[in-house]
Amino acid sequence: MPQKLAAGNWKMNGQAADLAEIEALLPAVQAARCEVLICPPATLIDRMRRAAGSAPLAIGGQDCHAAKSGAHTGDISAAMLKDAGASHVILGHSERRQDHGETNASVRTKASAAIAEGLVAVVCVGETLAEREANRTLDVVGGQLSGSVPDGISAEMLVIAYEPVWAIGTGLTPTLDQIGEVHDALRAALAGRFGAEAGSAIRLLYGGSVKPDNAVEIFGVSNVDGALVGGASLKAKDFGAIIAALGTAG
Ligand code: 13P
């Protein structure tokens, strides 16, 4: 069984004053019976790393460029994230697929670059509401998985986050059966591609409106190894409760 992972995605939120939330979160991090990761905006990576002190809090980026350096105004490389103190990077989040036209192919290239730098790639997949209603969820998510994940990965360098687009920031969540169906399919696809051992060791996170009051039931679903949390990761009280819920899950 892989170590469970509670991951927070701060998205485009957070300035220096918000580091108080990290200080408030540290007791929950120290007591956690799972890994804890927060991906703040790149401007806060270094300061969040310092605020975490010796607590076992991993810090991640939210995107990286595929190149190591060069003429790419506004972009950040995997090496730069690592240099700033990151150990993980979220790639292919639906907001980047929508806002920045990221494709499976570009996400795959970025994931290769991140892994080559020694970062854990947290690759996101998820269907839109129209795709779910057209009964295409497993096809869409399966296609994103096979297209966005590079070959030759080792299990500890990859995390997959299933985030239905329609559940992000809406307060809506799939049923537990729907989450289980997708996670089982992702697990089977990973095992088919990378072998049973690696396939079962890659963490599968659920993301989309995870809150303290639904975390316990979501963490009870088979093949859910943790969560990628947006809004509820911004407040220490809520994210601390989610970390605690994951620590007590099966
Ligand atoms: P919310 O938890 O705010 O729905 O966001 C989920 C998400 O997109 C995490 O990456």
mmCIF file of C-alpha atoms and ligand atoms in Angstrom:
data_model
loop_
_atom_site.group_PDB
_atom_site.id
_atom_site.type_symbol
_atom_site.label_atom_id
_atom_site.label_comp_id
_atom_site.label_asym_id
_atom_site.label_seq_id
_atom_site.Cartn_x
_atom_site.Cartn_y
_atom_site.Cartn_z
ATOM 1 C CA MET A 1 0.000 0.000 0.000
ATOM 2 C CA PRO A 2 1.494 3.369 -0.956
ATOM 3 C CA GLN A 3 1.846 6.059 1.707
ATOM 4 C CA LYS A 4 -1.229 8.283 1.549
ATOM 5 C CA LEU A 5 -0.858 11.891 0.428
ATOM 6 C CA ALA A 6 -2.788 15.009 1.437
ATOM 7 C CA ALA A 7 -1.934 17.676 -1.136
ATOM 8 C CA GLY A 8 -3.057 21.293 -1.190
ATOM 9 C CA ASN A 9 -3.177 23.411 -4.336
ATOM 10 C CA TRP A 10 -3.261 27.085 -3.420
ATOM 11 C CA LYS A 11 -3.727 28.071 -7.088
ATOM 12 C CA MET A 12 -3.313 31.862 -7.565
ATOM 13 C CA ASN A 13 -3.874 32.584 -3.892
ATOM 14 C CA GLY A 14 -1.517 33.590 -1.128
ATOM 15 C CA GLN A 15 0.847 36.345 -0.110
ATOM 16 C CA ALA A 16 3.319 36.654 2.766
ATOM 17 C CA ALA A 17 0.563 37.226 5.345
ATOM 18 C CA ASP A 18 -0.980 33.866 4.452
ATOM 19 C CA LEU A 19 2.098 32.030 5.714
ATOM 20 C CA ALA A 20 0.406 32.361 9.123
ATOM 21 C CA GLU A 21 -1.845 29.531 7.908
ATOM 22 C CA ILE A 22 1.228 27.338 7.459
ATOM 23 C CA GLU A 23 2.398 28.062 10.990
ATOM 24 C CA ALA A 24 -1.085 27.181 12.220
ATOM 25 C CA LEU A 25 -1.011 23.969 10.164
ATOM 26 C CA LEU A 26 2.296 22.694 11.530
ATOM 27 C CA PRO A 27 0.839 20.778 14.526
ATOM 28 C CA ALA A 28 -1.399 18.828 12.103
ATOM 29 C CA VAL A 29 1.607 18.197 9.840
ATOM 30 C CA GLN A 30 3.707 16.973 12.769
ATOM 31 C CA ALA A 31 0.905 14.639 13.862
ATOM 32 C CA ALA A 32 0.044 13.476 10.315
ATOM 33 C CA ARG A 33 -0.087 9.790 9.538
ATOM 34 C CA CYS A 34 0.273 10.568 5.822
ATOM 35 C CA GLU A 35 2.492 12.702 3.608
ATOM 36 C CA VAL A 36 1.502 16.357 3.396
ATOM 37 C CA LEU A 37 2.219 18.582 0.388
ATOM 38 C CA ILE A 38 1.285 22.182 -0.342
ATOM 39 C CA CYS A 39 1.731 23.768 -3.763
ATOM 40 C CA PRO A 40 1.647 27.547 -3.285
ATOM 41 C CA PRO A 41 2.216 30.115 -6.021
ATOM 42 C CA ALA A 42 5.898 30.064 -7.029
ATOM 43 C CA THR A 43 6.434 33.399 -5.268
ATOM 44 C CA LEU A 44 5.866 31.686 -1.911
ATOM 45 C CA ILE A 45 7.785 28.423 -2.370
ATOM 46 C CA ASP A 46 10.951 29.575 -0.661
ATOM 47 C CA ARG A 47 9.177 31.378 2.171
ATOM 48 C CA MET A 48 6.810 28.464 2.750
ATOM 49 C CA ARG A 49 9.788 26.093 2.876
ATOM 50 C CA ARG A 50 11.318 28.307 5.595
ATOM 51 C CA ALA A 51 8.017 28.634 7.454
ATOM 52 C CA ALA A 52 7.755 24.836 7.567
ATOM 53 C CA GLY A 53 11.111 24.614 9.345
ATOM 54 C CA SER A 54 11.853 21.018 10.243
ATOM 55 C CA ALA A 55 8.215 19.874 9.909
ATOM 56 C CA PRO A 56 7.659 17.141 7.288
ATOM 57 C CA LEU A 57 5.790 19.433 4.894
ATOM 58 C CA ALA A 58 6.619 18.979 1.214
ATOM 59 C CA ILE A 59 6.341 22.050 -1.016
ATOM 60 C CA GLY A 60 5.498 21.914 -4.709
ATOM 61 C CA GLY A 61 5.044 24.059 -7.785
ATOM 62 C CA GLN A 62 1.844 24.286 -9.843
ATOM 63 C CA ASP A 63 3.416 24.026 -13.314
ATOM 64 C CA CYS A 64 6.829 24.028 -14.949
ATOM 65 C CA HIS A 65 8.297 24.599 -18.387
ATOM 66 C CA ALA A 66 9.713 21.584 -20.203
ATOM 67 C CA ALA A 67 13.055 23.283 -20.861
ATOM 68 C CA LYS A 68 15.741 23.701 -18.209
ATOM 69 C CA SER A 69 16.325 27.388 -18.927
ATOM 70 C CA GLY A 70 16.164 29.810 -21.825
ATOM 71 C CA ALA A 71 14.131 32.499 -23.563
ATOM 72 C CA HIS A 72 10.674 31.706 -22.151
ATOM 73 C CA THR A 73 9.427 34.898 -20.522
ATOM 74 C CA GLY A 74 7.222 34.278 -17.525
ATOM 75 C CA ASP A 75 7.928 30.571 -17.298
ATOM 76 C CA ILE A 76 9.646 28.593 -14.553
ATOM 77 C CA SER A 77 11.694 25.441 -15.067
ATOM 78 C CA ALA A 78 11.645 22.286 -12.975
ATOM 79 C CA ALA A 79 15.232 23.018 -11.962
ATOM 80 C CA MET A 80 14.158 26.444 -10.675
ATOM 81 C CA LEU A 81 11.333 24.947 -8.645
ATOM 82 C CA LYS A 82 13.749 22.484 -7.131
ATOM 83 C CA ASP A 83 16.267 25.236 -6.437
ATOM 84 C CA ALA A 84 13.536 27.201 -4.629
ATOM 85 C CA GLY A 85 12.787 24.245 -2.349
ATOM 86 C CA ALA A 86 10.076 22.307 -4.181
ATOM 87 C CA SER A 87 9.999 18.513 -4.260
ATOM 88 C CA HIS A 88 6.794 18.119 -6.301
ATOM 89 C CA VAL A 89 5.028 19.854 -9.180
ATOM 90 C CA ILE A 90 1.390 19.726 -10.293
ATOM 91 C CA LEU A 91 1.138 19.273 -14.064
ATOM 92 C CA GLY A 92 -1.805 19.329 -16.453
ATOM 93 C CA HIS A 93 -4.309 20.802 -14.009
ATOM 94 C CA SER A 94 -7.587 21.392 -15.864
ATOM 95 C CA GLU A 95 -7.262 25.121 -15.243
ATOM 96 C CA ARG A 96 -3.952 25.100 -17.145
ATOM 97 C CA ARG A 97 -5.384 22.836 -19.845
ATOM 98 C CA GLN A 98 -8.231 25.378 -20.238
ATOM 99 C CA ASP A 99 -6.458 28.696 -19.647
ATOM 100 C CA HIS A 100 -3.144 27.896 -21.328
ATOM 101 C CA GLY A 101 -4.120 25.316 -23.937
ATOM 102 C CA GLU A 102 -2.010 22.586 -22.382
ATOM 103 C CA THR A 103 -2.351 19.256 -24.151
ATOM 104 C CA ASN A 104 -1.580 15.706 -23.113
ATOM 105 C CA ALA A 105 1.607 15.935 -25.200
ATOM 106 C CA SER A 106 2.807 19.119 -23.492
ATOM 107 C CA VAL A 107 1.968 17.765 -20.053
ATOM 108 C CA ARG A 108 3.913 14.598 -20.838
ATOM 109 C CA THR A 109 6.987 16.605 -21.863
ATOM 110 C CA LYS A 110 6.772 18.686 -18.710
ATOM 111 C CA ALA A 111 6.385 15.557 -16.589
ATOM 112 C CA SER A 112 9.526 14.060 -18.160
ATOM 113 C CA ALA A 113 11.433 17.277 -17.418
ATOM 114 C CA ALA A 114 10.183 17.404 -13.829
ATOM 115 C CA ILE A 115 11.055 13.779 -13.155
ATOM 116 C CA ALA A 116 14.494 14.237 -14.718
ATOM 117 C CA GLU A 117 15.091 17.016 -12.167
ATOM 118 C CA GLY A 118 14.026 14.720 -9.343
ATOM 119 C CA LEU A 119 10.616 16.298 -8.769
ATOM 120 C CA VAL A 120 7.531 14.176 -8.173
ATOM 121 C CA ALA A 121 5.075 14.897 -11.002
ATOM 122 C CA VAL A 122 1.452 15.222 -9.851
ATOM 123 C CA VAL A 123 -0.362 14.722 -13.153
ATOM 124 C CA CYS A 124 -4.027 15.760 -13.271
ATOM 125 C CA VAL A 125 -6.793 14.172 -15.325
ATOM 126 C CA GLY A 126 -10.551 14.686 -15.314
ATOM 127 C CA GLU A 127 -13.642 14.918 -17.456
ATOM 128 C CA THR A 128 -15.955 17.868 -18.102
ATOM 129 C CA LEU A 129 -19.630 17.666 -17.250
ATOM 130 C CA ALA A 130 -20.518 17.286 -20.939
ATOM 131 C CA GLU A 131 -18.116 14.359 -21.220
ATOM 132 C CA ARG A 132 -19.582 12.691 -18.130
ATOM 133 C CA GLU A 133 -23.120 13.191 -19.393
ATOM 134 C CA ALA A 134 -22.100 11.668 -22.732
ATOM 135 C CA ASN A 135 -20.830 8.614 -20.834
ATOM 136 C CA ARG A 136 -17.291 9.300 -21.967
ATOM 137 C CA THR A 137 -15.623 9.682 -18.554
ATOM 138 C CA LEU A 138 -13.481 6.546 -18.617
ATOM 139 C CA ASP A 139 -12.423 7.143 -22.227
ATOM 140 C CA VAL A 140 -11.456 10.763 -21.570
ATOM 141 C CA VAL A 141 -9.613 10.098 -18.340
ATOM 142 C CA GLY A 142 -7.915 7.008 -19.779
ATOM 143 C CA GLY A 143 -6.770 9.001 -22.811
ATOM 144 C CA GLN A 144 -5.417 11.796 -20.624
ATOM 145 C CA LEU A 145 -3.582 9.278 -18.470
ATOM 146 C CA SER A 146 -1.935 7.467 -21.351
ATOM 147 C CA GLY A 147 -1.141 10.709 -23.181
ATOM 148 C CA SER A 148 0.143 12.756 -20.242
ATOM 149 C CA VAL A 149 2.287 10.233 -18.392
ATOM 150 C CA PRO A 150 5.760 9.558 -19.817
ATOM 151 C CA ASP A 151 7.221 6.091 -20.276
ATOM 152 C CA GLY A 152 9.814 4.646 -17.983
ATOM 153 C CA ILE A 153 8.684 6.303 -14.765
ATOM 154 C CA SER A 154 9.300 4.883 -11.324
ATOM 155 C CA ALA A 155 6.277 4.756 -9.033
ATOM 156 C CA GLU A 156 7.605 7.153 -6.417
ATOM 157 C CA MET A 157 8.120 9.912 -9.015
ATOM 158 C CA LEU A 158 4.502 9.980 -10.164
ATOM 159 C CA VAL A 159 1.185 10.841 -8.539
ATOM 160 C CA ILE A 160 -2.089 10.930 -10.471
ATOM 161 C CA ALA A 161 -4.889 13.268 -9.431
ATOM 162 C CA TYR A 162 -8.400 12.572 -10.708
ATOM 163 C CA GLU A 163 -10.202 15.908 -10.721
ATOM 164 C CA PRO A 164 -13.559 16.044 -12.512
ATOM 165 C CA VAL A 165 -13.631 19.544 -14.004
ATOM 166 C CA TRP A 166 -17.238 20.051 -12.930
ATOM 167 C CA ALA A 167 -16.402 19.270 -9.291
ATOM 168 C CA ILE A 168 -13.614 21.845 -8.963
ATOM 169 C CA GLY A 169 -14.623 24.809 -6.829
ATOM 170 C CA THR A 170 -18.331 24.042 -7.245
ATOM 171 C CA GLY A 171 -19.185 22.171 -4.060
ATOM 172 C CA LEU A 172 -20.331 19.291 -6.282
ATOM 173 C CA THR A 173 -18.695 15.889 -6.009
ATOM 174 C CA PRO A 174 -19.202 12.626 -7.870
ATOM 175 C CA THR A 175 -20.870 9.809 -5.963
ATOM 176 C CA LEU A 176 -18.530 7.494 -4.118
ATOM 177 C CA ASP A 177 -19.289 4.818 -6.729
ATOM 178 C CA GLN A 178 -18.341 7.197 -9.529
ATOM 179 C CA ILE A 179 -15.048 8.065 -7.801
ATOM 180 C CA GLY A 180 -14.347 4.377 -7.236
ATOM 181 C CA GLU A 181 -15.113 3.493 -10.854
ATOM 182 C CA VAL A 182 -12.595 6.027 -12.171
ATOM 183 C CA HIS A 183 -9.909 5.208 -9.609
ATOM 184 C CA ASP A 184 -10.243 1.473 -10.295
ATOM 185 C CA ALA A 185 -9.900 2.162 -14.031
ATOM 186 C CA LEU A 186 -6.841 4.370 -13.463
ATOM 187 C CA ARG A 187 -5.239 1.698 -11.275
ATOM 188 C CA ALA A 188 -5.878 -0.976 -13.914
ATOM 189 C CA ALA A 189 -4.468 1.216 -16.675
ATOM 190 C CA LEU A 190 -1.308 1.966 -14.676
ATOM 191 C CA ALA A 191 -0.834 -1.697 -13.819
ATOM 192 C CA GLY A 192 -1.331 -2.619 -17.475
ATOM 193 C CA ARG A 193 1.263 -0.127 -18.596
ATOM 194 C CA PHE A 194 3.877 -0.224 -15.822
ATOM 195 C CA GLY A 195 3.285 -3.654 -14.268
ATOM 196 C CA ALA A 196 1.345 -4.707 -11.190
ATOM 197 C CA GLU A 197 3.943 -3.629 -8.640
ATOM 198 C CA ALA A 198 4.520 -0.086 -9.942
ATOM 199 C CA GLY A 199 0.842 0.243 -10.850
ATOM 200 C CA SER A 200 -0.234 -0.396 -7.278
ATOM 201 C CA ALA A 201 2.440 1.892 -5.811
ATOM 202 C CA ILE A 202 1.510 5.037 -7.774
ATOM 203 C CA ARG A 203 -0.669 7.274 -5.591
ATOM 204 C CA LEU A 204 -4.118 8.122 -6.952
ATOM 205 C CA LEU A 205 -5.583 11.299 -5.468
ATOM 206 C CA TYR A 206 -9.149 12.504 -5.775
ATOM 207 C CA GLY A 207 -9.658 16.270 -6.181
ATOM 208 C CA GLY A 208 -12.728 18.474 -6.528
ATOM 209 C CA SER A 209 -14.597 20.063 -3.596
ATOM 210 C CA VAL A 210 -12.912 17.929 -0.924
ATOM 211 C CA LYS A 211 -13.881 19.424 2.455
ATOM 212 C CA PRO A 212 -13.575 18.313 6.078
ATOM 213 C CA ASP A 213 -17.172 17.052 6.000
ATOM 214 C CA ASN A 214 -16.818 14.766 2.959
ATOM 215 C CA ALA A 215 -13.161 13.720 3.338
ATOM 216 C CA VAL A 216 -13.769 10.642 5.492
ATOM 217 C CA GLU A 217 -16.212 9.044 3.061
ATOM 218 C CA ILE A 218 -14.074 9.870 0.011
ATOM 219 C CA PHE A 219 -10.974 8.404 1.686
ATOM 220 C CA GLY A 220 -12.934 5.214 2.276
ATOM 221 C CA VAL A 221 -13.253 4.576 -1.480
ATOM 222 C CA SER A 222 -10.978 1.871 -2.873
ATOM 223 C CA ASN A 223 -7.892 3.071 -4.736
ATOM 224 C CA VAL A 224 -8.172 6.579 -3.290
ATOM 225 C CA ASP A 225 -4.728 7.253 -1.804
ATOM 226 C CA GLY A 226 -5.364 10.849 -0.794
ATOM 227 C CA ALA A 227 -6.673 14.147 -2.086
ATOM 228 C CA LEU A 228 -5.661 17.203 -4.076
ATOM 229 C CA VAL A 229 -7.458 19.995 -2.252
ATOM 230 C CA GLY A 230 -8.011 23.514 -3.561
ATOM 231 C CA GLY A 231 -10.104 25.959 -1.526
ATOM 232 C CA ALA A 232 -10.058 23.956 1.707
ATOM 233 C CA SER A 233 -6.236 23.854 1.689
ATOM 234 C CA LEU A 234 -6.043 27.619 2.202
ATOM 235 C CA LYS A 235 -7.201 27.442 5.811
ATOM 236 C CA ALA A 236 -5.196 25.520 8.380
ATOM 237 C CA LYS A 237 -8.317 24.444 10.240
ATOM 238 C CA ASP A 238 -9.907 22.815 7.187
ATOM 239 C CA PHE A 239 -6.754 21.313 5.699
ATOM 240 C CA GLY A 240 -5.711 20.065 9.139
ATOM 241 C CA ALA A 241 -9.037 18.256 9.448
ATOM 242 C CA ILE A 242 -8.565 16.682 5.998
ATOM 243 C CA ILE A 243 -5.016 15.562 6.933
ATOM 244 C CA ALA A 244 -6.382 13.988 10.115
ATOM 245 C CA ALA A 245 -9.181 12.258 8.174
ATOM 246 C CA LEU A 246 -6.674 10.768 5.742
ATOM 247 C CA GLY A 247 -4.516 9.524 8.595
ATOM 248 C CA THR A 248 -7.393 7.497 9.981
ATOM 249 C CA ALA A 249 -8.566 6.132 6.597
ATOM 250 C CA GLY A 250 -8.255 2.398 5.849
HETATM 251 P P1 13P B 1 -11.370 22.692 -4.951
HETATM 252 O O1 13P B 1 -10.965 21.801 -3.789
HETATM 253 O O2 13P B 1 -11.384 24.153 -4.582
HETATM 254 O O3 13P B 1 -12.628 22.205 -5.592
HETATM 255 O O4 13P B 1 -10.203 22.574 -6.062
HETATM 256 C C1 13P B 1 -9.757 21.322 -6.439
HETATM 257 C C2 13P B 1 -8.570 21.475 -7.283
HETATM 258 O O5 13P B 1 -8.636 21.940 -8.408
HETATM 259 C C3 13P B 1 -7.269 21.083 -6.719
HETATM 260 O O6 13P B 1 -6.277 21.046 -7.673
#
